Amino acid sequence: MTDTIDAVVDSIASVAPDVRAGLTGRRTYDAGANPSGDRQLEADIYADELLKERLLALESVVGYASEERGSAVGPESDGPVPEDDRRYVAVDPLDGSSNLKSNNTMGTLFAVYDEPLPTDGSALLASGFVLYGPITTMVVAREGTVTESVIEEGTRRTVDADLTLPEEPTVYGFGGRVPQWREDFSEYVSEVESELKLRYGGAMIGDVNQVLTYGGIFGYPGLRDRPEGKLRLCFEGHPIAHIVETAGGASSNGEQSLLSLTPDRLHERTPLFVGNEAYIDRLEATLE
Ligand code: FDP
């Protein structure tokens, strides 16, 4: 199992410089929309193709699901992979890609499962993300540990072998337009904003990485006009919950851990909250 996960992580690290280099010149919207109805940038499609090719070239990866595709795809020729060795990878090729136009942070998010998607959070073996910030970093959660590396020429150099959430939280960021927030959520936010400092950049990975670095809470709530929220359980909810929970924090859809949820559909959305446990507990206690 570890070998396959290593291969997936190495493969994503090695493709990261190509994804990053390909962003220049792909900042315009393509004619299409992804299965969730979001407009696609040329960069979304480019990153998705690169990741699909590299990941499906790995022997044990028999399924590739992406936020940019309607359904999961497999390798062109089926190798004789024993059932126990089969791995299924879910990828958000460019999370926060609307930040490309304004040249702000975004990233690539992935999760490795031992069951075909959609499936529940307990089938997650590893998860992680690449962050295309001023430098390119990678955070990976597996076997109870979160590591942070810097990616240099496609290779990882570990900078923190045991990343944990700081005990003293500092920052918060919440998505969605304020008039669309529900009253109970607004009540919670007014408490949080008197205690923590606002940091919202518009790319979930960038905003969650601030929480991992400084402690606090990130959330994209269910809205009055969109009770299911914006973010997707398989591609964003499960992996980010797995990373934050492994780093000693907590996750929630407002009621329970995101890892305890089983999606019915590949592109199902969910309200999403991650951060220090005390803030998640208070959130769950405040939301009706
Ligand atoms: P984007 O649409 O740019 O891909 O995945 C969806 C996402 O970004 C998240 O990364 C981000 O947290 C959220 O949407 C931002 O939504 P708002 O524009 O509503 O703030």
GROMACS .gro file of C-alpha atoms and ligand atoms in nm:
model
  308
    1MET     CA    1   0.000   0.000   0.000
    2THR     CA    2   0.278   0.243   0.097
    3ASP     CA    3   0.454   0.187  -0.236
    4THR     CA    4   0.147   0.289  -0.435
    5ILE     CA    5   0.088   0.593  -0.220
    6ASP     CA    6   0.454   0.693  -0.259
    7ALA     CA    7   0.415   0.653  -0.635
    8VAL     CA    8   0.101   0.872  -0.642
    9VAL     CA    9   0.260   1.141  -0.423
   10ASP     CA   10   0.585   1.140  -0.625
   11SER     CA   11   0.392   1.153  -0.948
   12ILE     CA   12   0.188   1.456  -0.837
   13ALA     CA   13   0.506   1.628  -0.707
   14SER     CA   14   0.681   1.563  -1.039
   15VAL     CA   15   0.392   1.703  -1.244
   16ALA     CA   16   0.353   2.016  -1.024
   17PRO     CA   17   0.620   2.223  -1.204
   18ASP     CA   18   0.449   2.142  -1.537
   19VAL     CA   19   0.108   2.244  -1.400
   20ARG     CA   20   0.260   2.563  -1.266
   21ALA     CA   21   0.448   2.642  -1.589
   22GLY     CA   22   0.130   2.579  -1.788
   23LEU     CA   23  -0.070   2.845  -1.602
   24THR     CA   24   0.086   3.128  -1.802
   25GLY     CA   25  -0.118   3.174  -2.115
   26ARG     CA   26  -0.411   2.961  -1.990
   27ARG     CA   27  -0.588   3.232  -1.789
   28THR     CA   28  -0.889   3.263  -2.017
   29TYR     CA   29  -1.214   3.074  -1.987
   30ASP     CA   30  -1.271   2.779  -2.219
   31ALA     CA   31  -1.616   2.748  -2.374
   32GLY     CA   32  -1.711   2.467  -2.136
   33ALA     CA   33  -1.830   2.414  -1.781
   34ASN     CA   34  -1.737   2.131  -1.544
   35PRO     CA   35  -1.995   1.874  -1.420
   36SER     CA   36  -2.083   2.106  -1.129
   37GLY     CA   37  -2.163   2.390  -1.370
   38ASP     CA   38  -1.851   2.600  -1.292
   39ARG     CA   39  -1.690   2.771  -1.591
   40GLN     CA   40  -1.362   2.603  -1.686
   41LEU     CA   41  -1.038   2.784  -1.751
   42GLU     CA   42  -0.801   2.643  -2.012
   43ALA     CA   43  -0.566   2.583  -1.717
   44ASP     CA   44  -0.826   2.357  -1.544
   45ILE     CA   45  -0.843   2.133  -1.850
   46TYR     CA   46  -0.467   2.135  -1.903
   47ALA     CA   47  -0.393   2.035  -1.539
   48ASP     CA   48  -0.662   1.766  -1.549
   49GLU     CA   49  -0.515   1.605  -1.863
   50LEU     CA   50  -0.159   1.610  -1.724
   51LEU     CA   51  -0.265   1.454  -1.393
   52LYS     CA   52  -0.484   1.192  -1.561
   53GLU     CA   53  -0.202   1.077  -1.788
   54ARG     CA   54   0.060   1.055  -1.512
   55LEU     CA   55  -0.164   0.891  -1.251
   56LEU     CA   56  -0.322   0.632  -1.480
   57ALA     CA   57   0.030   0.534  -1.593
   58LEU     CA   58   0.089   0.396  -1.241
   59GLU     CA   59   0.030   0.024  -1.218
   60SER     CA   60  -0.207   0.019  -0.921
   61VAL     CA   61  -0.413   0.325  -1.014
   62VAL     CA   62  -0.720   0.182  -1.184
   63GLY     CA   63  -0.952   0.481  -1.143
   64TYR     CA   64  -0.910   0.856  -1.193
   65ALA     CA   65  -1.194   1.086  -1.088
   66SER     CA   66  -1.167   1.462  -1.130
   67GLU     CA   67  -1.373   1.767  -1.055
   68GLU     CA   68  -1.341   1.846  -1.426
   69ARG     CA   69  -1.496   1.515  -1.549
   70GLY     CA   70  -1.847   1.376  -1.528
   71SER     CA   71  -1.738   1.028  -1.423
   72ALA     CA   72  -1.425   0.837  -1.324
   73VAL     CA   73  -1.201   0.695  -1.598
   74GLY     CA   74  -0.963   0.397  -1.595
   75PRO     CA   75  -0.642   0.311  -1.779
   76GLU     CA   76  -0.673   0.240  -2.154
   77SER     CA   77  -0.558  -0.119  -2.113
   78ASP     CA   78  -0.651  -0.307  -1.799
   79GLY     CA   79  -0.348  -0.466  -1.639
   80PRO     CA   80  -0.388  -0.769  -1.412
   81VAL     CA   81  -0.406  -0.569  -1.086
   82PRO     CA   82  -0.514  -0.789  -0.791
   83GLU     CA   83  -0.829  -0.655  -0.626
   84ASP     CA   84  -0.653  -0.570  -0.297
   85ASP     CA   85  -0.393  -0.359  -0.477
   86ARG     CA   86  -0.636  -0.144  -0.676
   87ARG     CA   87  -0.628   0.225  -0.598
   88TYR     CA   88  -0.868   0.502  -0.699
   89VAL     CA   89  -0.754   0.864  -0.706
   90ALA     CA   90  -0.980   1.171  -0.679
   91VAL     CA   91  -0.829   1.499  -0.793
   92ASP     CA   92  -0.925   1.865  -0.797
   93PRO     CA   93  -0.664   1.963  -1.059
   94LEU     CA   94  -0.678   2.339  -0.988
   95ASP     CA   95  -0.861   2.429  -0.671
   96GLY     CA   96  -0.933   2.803  -0.658
   97SER     CA   97  -0.869   2.846  -1.028
   98SER     CA   98  -1.074   3.166  -1.041
   99ASN     CA   99  -0.770   3.312  -0.860
  100LEU     CA  100  -0.565   3.268  -1.178
  101LYS     CA  101  -0.706   3.580  -1.338
  102SER     CA  102  -0.598   3.793  -1.040
  103ASN     CA  103  -0.271   3.596  -1.001
  104ASN     CA  104  -0.342   3.470  -0.650
  105THR     CA  105  -0.277   3.137  -0.480
  106MET     CA  106  -0.434   2.810  -0.591
  107GLY     CA  107  -0.348   2.441  -0.571
  108THR     CA  108  -0.396   2.077  -0.669
  109LEU     CA  109  -0.585   1.855  -0.424
  110PHE     CA  110  -0.585   1.472  -0.424
  111ALA     CA  111  -0.715   1.171  -0.232
  112VAL     CA  112  -0.626   0.802  -0.267
  113TYR     CA  113  -0.902   0.550  -0.192
  114ASP     CA  114  -0.912   0.171  -0.189
  115GLU     CA  115  -1.266   0.164  -0.333
  116PRO     CA  116  -1.420   0.309  -0.651
  117LEU     CA  117  -1.568   0.656  -0.614
  118PRO     CA  118  -1.800   0.785  -0.479
  119THR     CA  119  -1.732   0.614  -0.149
  120ASP     CA  120  -1.712   0.700   0.218
  121GLY     CA  121  -1.430   0.874   0.406
  122SER     CA  122  -1.314   0.554   0.576
  123ALA     CA  123  -1.191   0.424   0.238
  124LEU     CA  124  -0.934   0.707   0.224
  125LEU     CA  125  -0.575   0.588   0.244
  126ALA     CA  126  -0.395   0.918   0.189
  127SER     CA  127  -0.464   1.274   0.086
  128GLY     CA  128  -0.273   1.589   0.012
  129PHE     CA  129  -0.232   1.906  -0.185
  130VAL     CA  130   0.018   2.110  -0.380
  131LEU     CA  131   0.007   2.483  -0.314
  132TYR     CA  132   0.119   2.714  -0.595
  133GLY     CA  133   0.213   3.012  -0.378
  134PRO     CA  134   0.527   3.224  -0.397
  135ILE     CA  135   0.696   2.885  -0.364
  136THR     CA  136   0.550   2.542  -0.445
  137THR     CA  137   0.481   2.331  -0.137
  138MET     CA  138   0.311   1.996  -0.081
  139VAL     CA  139   0.124   1.870   0.224
  140VAL     CA  140   0.051   1.496   0.255
  141ALA     CA  141  -0.150   1.307   0.519
  142ARG     CA  142  -0.107   0.932   0.554
  143GLU     CA  143  -0.069   0.670   0.824
  144GLY     CA  144  -0.155   0.921   1.097
  145THR     CA  145   0.107   1.183   1.003
  146VAL     CA  146   0.104   1.504   0.800
  147THR     CA  147   0.422   1.617   0.628
  148GLU     CA  148   0.502   1.941   0.450
  149SER     CA  149   0.760   1.958   0.171
  150VAL     CA  150   0.895   2.216  -0.068
  151ILE     CA  151   0.886   2.103  -0.431
  152GLU     CA  152   1.203   2.183  -0.621
  153GLU     CA  153   1.228   2.069  -0.983
  154GLY     CA  154   0.959   1.809  -0.923
  155THR     CA  155   1.122   1.658  -0.614
  156ARG     CA  156   1.003   1.687  -0.254
  157ARG     CA  157   1.225   1.818   0.026
  158THR     CA  158   1.063   1.771   0.366
  159VAL     CA  159   1.041   2.087   0.574
  160ASP     CA  160   0.809   1.957   0.848
  161ALA     CA  161   0.788   1.582   0.915
  162ASP     CA  162   0.500   1.614   1.164
  163LEU     CA  163   0.276   1.907   1.082
  164THR     CA  164   0.022   1.978   1.355
  165LEU     CA  165  -0.228   2.257   1.404
  166PRO     CA  166  -0.101   2.529   1.641
  167GLU     CA  167  -0.281   2.513   1.975
  168GLU     CA  168  -0.338   2.892   1.985
  169PRO     CA  169  -0.565   2.972   1.685
  170THR     CA  170  -0.514   3.302   1.503
  171VAL     CA  171  -0.699   3.317   1.170
  172TYR     CA  172  -1.041   3.258   1.015
  173GLY     CA  173  -1.192   3.269   0.667
  174PHE     CA  174  -1.550   3.200   0.555
  175GLY     CA  175  -1.684   3.181   0.200
  176GLY     CA  176  -2.018   3.280   0.049
  177ARG     CA  177  -2.181   3.626   0.036
  178VAL     CA  178  -2.268   3.756   0.382
  179PRO     CA  179  -2.639   3.833   0.301
  180GLN     CA  180  -2.673   3.464   0.207
  181TRP     CA  181  -2.542   3.336   0.542
  182ARG     CA  182  -2.804   3.184   0.773
  183GLU     CA  183  -2.876   3.367   1.097
  184ASP     CA  184  -2.723   3.099   1.323
  185PHE     CA  185  -2.405   3.098   1.117
  186SER     CA  186  -2.384   3.481   1.126
  187GLU     CA  187  -2.415   3.464   1.505
  188TYR     CA  188  -2.120   3.224   1.517
  189VAL     CA  189  -1.912   3.446   1.285
  190SER     CA  190  -1.966   3.753   1.502
  191GLU     CA  191  -1.811   3.564   1.796
  192VAL     CA  192  -1.522   3.435   1.585
  193GLU     CA  193  -1.440   3.775   1.437
  194SER     CA  194  -1.392   3.923   1.782
  195GLU     CA  195  -1.134   3.653   1.860
  196LEU     CA  196  -0.943   3.579   1.536
  197LYS     CA  197  -0.801   3.769   1.239
  198LEU     CA  198  -0.969   3.751   0.896
  199ARG     CA  199  -0.768   3.578   0.623
  200TYR     CA  200  -0.971   3.487   0.313
  201GLY     CA  201  -0.803   3.445  -0.023
  202GLY     CA  202  -1.070   3.265  -0.230
  203ALA     CA  203  -0.886   2.936  -0.286
  204MET     CA  204  -0.981   2.670  -0.034
  205ILE     CA  205  -0.634   2.515  -0.033
  206GLY     CA  206  -0.464   2.849   0.032
  207ASP     CA  207  -0.712   2.937   0.306
  208VAL     CA  208  -0.687   2.595   0.471
  209ASN     CA  209  -0.308   2.614   0.457
  210GLN     CA  210  -0.329   2.937   0.659
  211VAL     CA  211  -0.530   2.747   0.921
  212LEU     CA  212  -0.274   2.464   0.921
  213THR     CA  213   0.004   2.719   0.964
  214TYR     CA  214  -0.150   2.963   1.215
  215GLY     CA  215  -0.445   2.770   1.365
  216GLY     CA  216  -0.808   2.881   1.343
  217ILE     CA  217  -1.105   2.790   1.123
  218PHE     CA  218  -1.197   2.789   0.755
  219GLY     CA  219  -1.547   2.727   0.629
  220TYR     CA  220  -1.776   2.745   0.329
  221PRO     CA  221  -2.126   2.721   0.480
  222GLY     CA  222  -2.461   2.615   0.341
  223LEU     CA  223  -2.625   2.935   0.210
  224ARG     CA  224  -2.988   3.056   0.206
  225ASP     CA  225  -2.999   3.016  -0.173
  226ARG     CA  226  -2.768   2.713  -0.177
  227PRO     CA  227  -2.814   2.498   0.138
  228GLU     CA  228  -2.569   2.237   0.010
  229GLY     CA  229  -2.285   2.494  -0.001
  230LYS     CA  230  -2.031   2.514  -0.282
  231LEU     CA  231  -1.751   2.268  -0.213
  232ARG     CA  232  -1.752   1.905  -0.320
  233LEU     CA  233  -1.735   1.616  -0.072
  234CYS     CA  234  -1.521   1.371  -0.277
  235PHE     CA  235  -1.278   1.625  -0.420
  236GLU     CA  236  -1.253   1.883  -0.141
  237GLY     CA  237  -1.440   1.770   0.172
  238HIS     CA  238  -1.290   1.424   0.230
  239PRO     CA  239  -0.926   1.508   0.150
  240ILE     CA  240  -0.917   1.836   0.339
  241ALA     CA  241  -1.094   1.682   0.642
  242HIS     CA  242  -0.846   1.393   0.637
  243ILE     CA  243  -0.549   1.634   0.631
  244VAL     CA  244  -0.680   1.861   0.907
  245GLU     CA  245  -0.799   1.575   1.131
  246THR     CA  246  -0.464   1.396   1.088
  247ALA     CA  247  -0.291   1.722   1.186
  248GLY     CA  248  -0.485   1.721   1.515
  249GLY     CA  249  -0.779   1.939   1.409
  250ALA     CA  250  -1.144   1.865   1.330
  251SER     CA  251  -1.385   1.882   1.037
  252SER     CA  252  -1.760   1.917   1.007
  253ASN     CA  253  -2.051   1.968   0.771
  254GLY     CA  254  -2.216   2.159   1.058
  255GLU     CA  255  -2.327   1.839   1.232
  256GLN     CA  256  -2.060   1.570   1.202
  257SER     CA  257  -1.714   1.495   1.070
  258LEU     CA  258  -1.693   1.515   0.691
  259LEU     CA  259  -1.511   1.180   0.699
  260SER     CA  260  -1.826   1.010   0.831
  261LEU     CA  261  -2.026   1.118   0.523
  262THR     CA  262  -2.088   0.893   0.222
  263PRO     CA  263  -2.176   1.079  -0.097
  264ASP     CA  264  -2.451   0.943  -0.323
  265ARG     CA  265  -2.306   1.124  -0.623
  266LEU     CA  266  -1.948   1.191  -0.735
  267HIS     CA  267  -1.998   1.568  -0.756
  268GLU     CA  268  -2.213   1.606  -0.443
  269ARG     CA  269  -2.159   1.934  -0.252
  270THR     CA  270  -2.141   1.987   0.122
  271PRO     CA  271  -2.108   2.269   0.375
  272LEU     CA  272  -1.744   2.240   0.487
  273PHE     CA  273  -1.566   2.353   0.805
  274VAL     CA  274  -1.215   2.261   0.922
  275GLY     CA  275  -0.993   2.390   1.198
  276ASN     CA  276  -0.906   2.369   1.566
  277GLU     CA  277  -1.139   2.132   1.750
  278ALA     CA  278  -1.271   2.393   1.996
  279TYR     CA  279  -1.391   2.613   1.706
  280ILE     CA  280  -1.556   2.320   1.526
  281ASP     CA  281  -1.728   2.207   1.848
  282ARG     CA  282  -1.864   2.559   1.906
  283LEU     CA  283  -1.981   2.578   1.545
  284GLU     CA  284  -2.173   2.250   1.575
  285ALA     CA  285  -2.326   2.369   1.904
  286THR     CA  286  -2.438   2.702   1.746
  287LEU     CA  287  -2.584   2.573   1.418
  288GLU     CA  288  -2.942   2.455   1.456
  289FDP     P1  289  -1.288   2.817  -0.741
  289FDP     O1  290  -1.434   2.837  -0.768
  289FDP     O2  291  -1.204   2.937  -0.778
  289FDP     O3  292  -1.231   2.688  -0.795
  289FDP     O4  293  -1.342   2.494  -0.545
  289FDP     C1  294  -1.418   2.604  -0.543
  289FDP     C2  295  -1.351   2.731  -0.492
  289FDP     O5  296  -1.271   2.803  -0.580
  289FDP     C3  297  -1.266   2.711  -0.363
  289FDP     O6  298  -1.131   2.684  -0.384
  289FDP     C4  299  -1.287   2.839  -0.287
  289FDP     O7  300  -1.274   2.826  -0.148
  289FDP     C5  301  -1.427   2.880  -0.327
  289FDP     O8  302  -1.458   2.814  -0.450
  289FDP     C6  303  -1.437   3.029  -0.344
  289FDP     O9  304  -1.568   3.064  -0.365
  289FDP     P2  305  -1.619   3.216  -0.362
  289FDP    O10  306  -1.576   3.273  -0.494
  289FDP    O11  307  -1.765   3.206  -0.347
  289FDP    O12  308  -1.551   3.287  -0.247
   0.00000   0.00000   0.00000
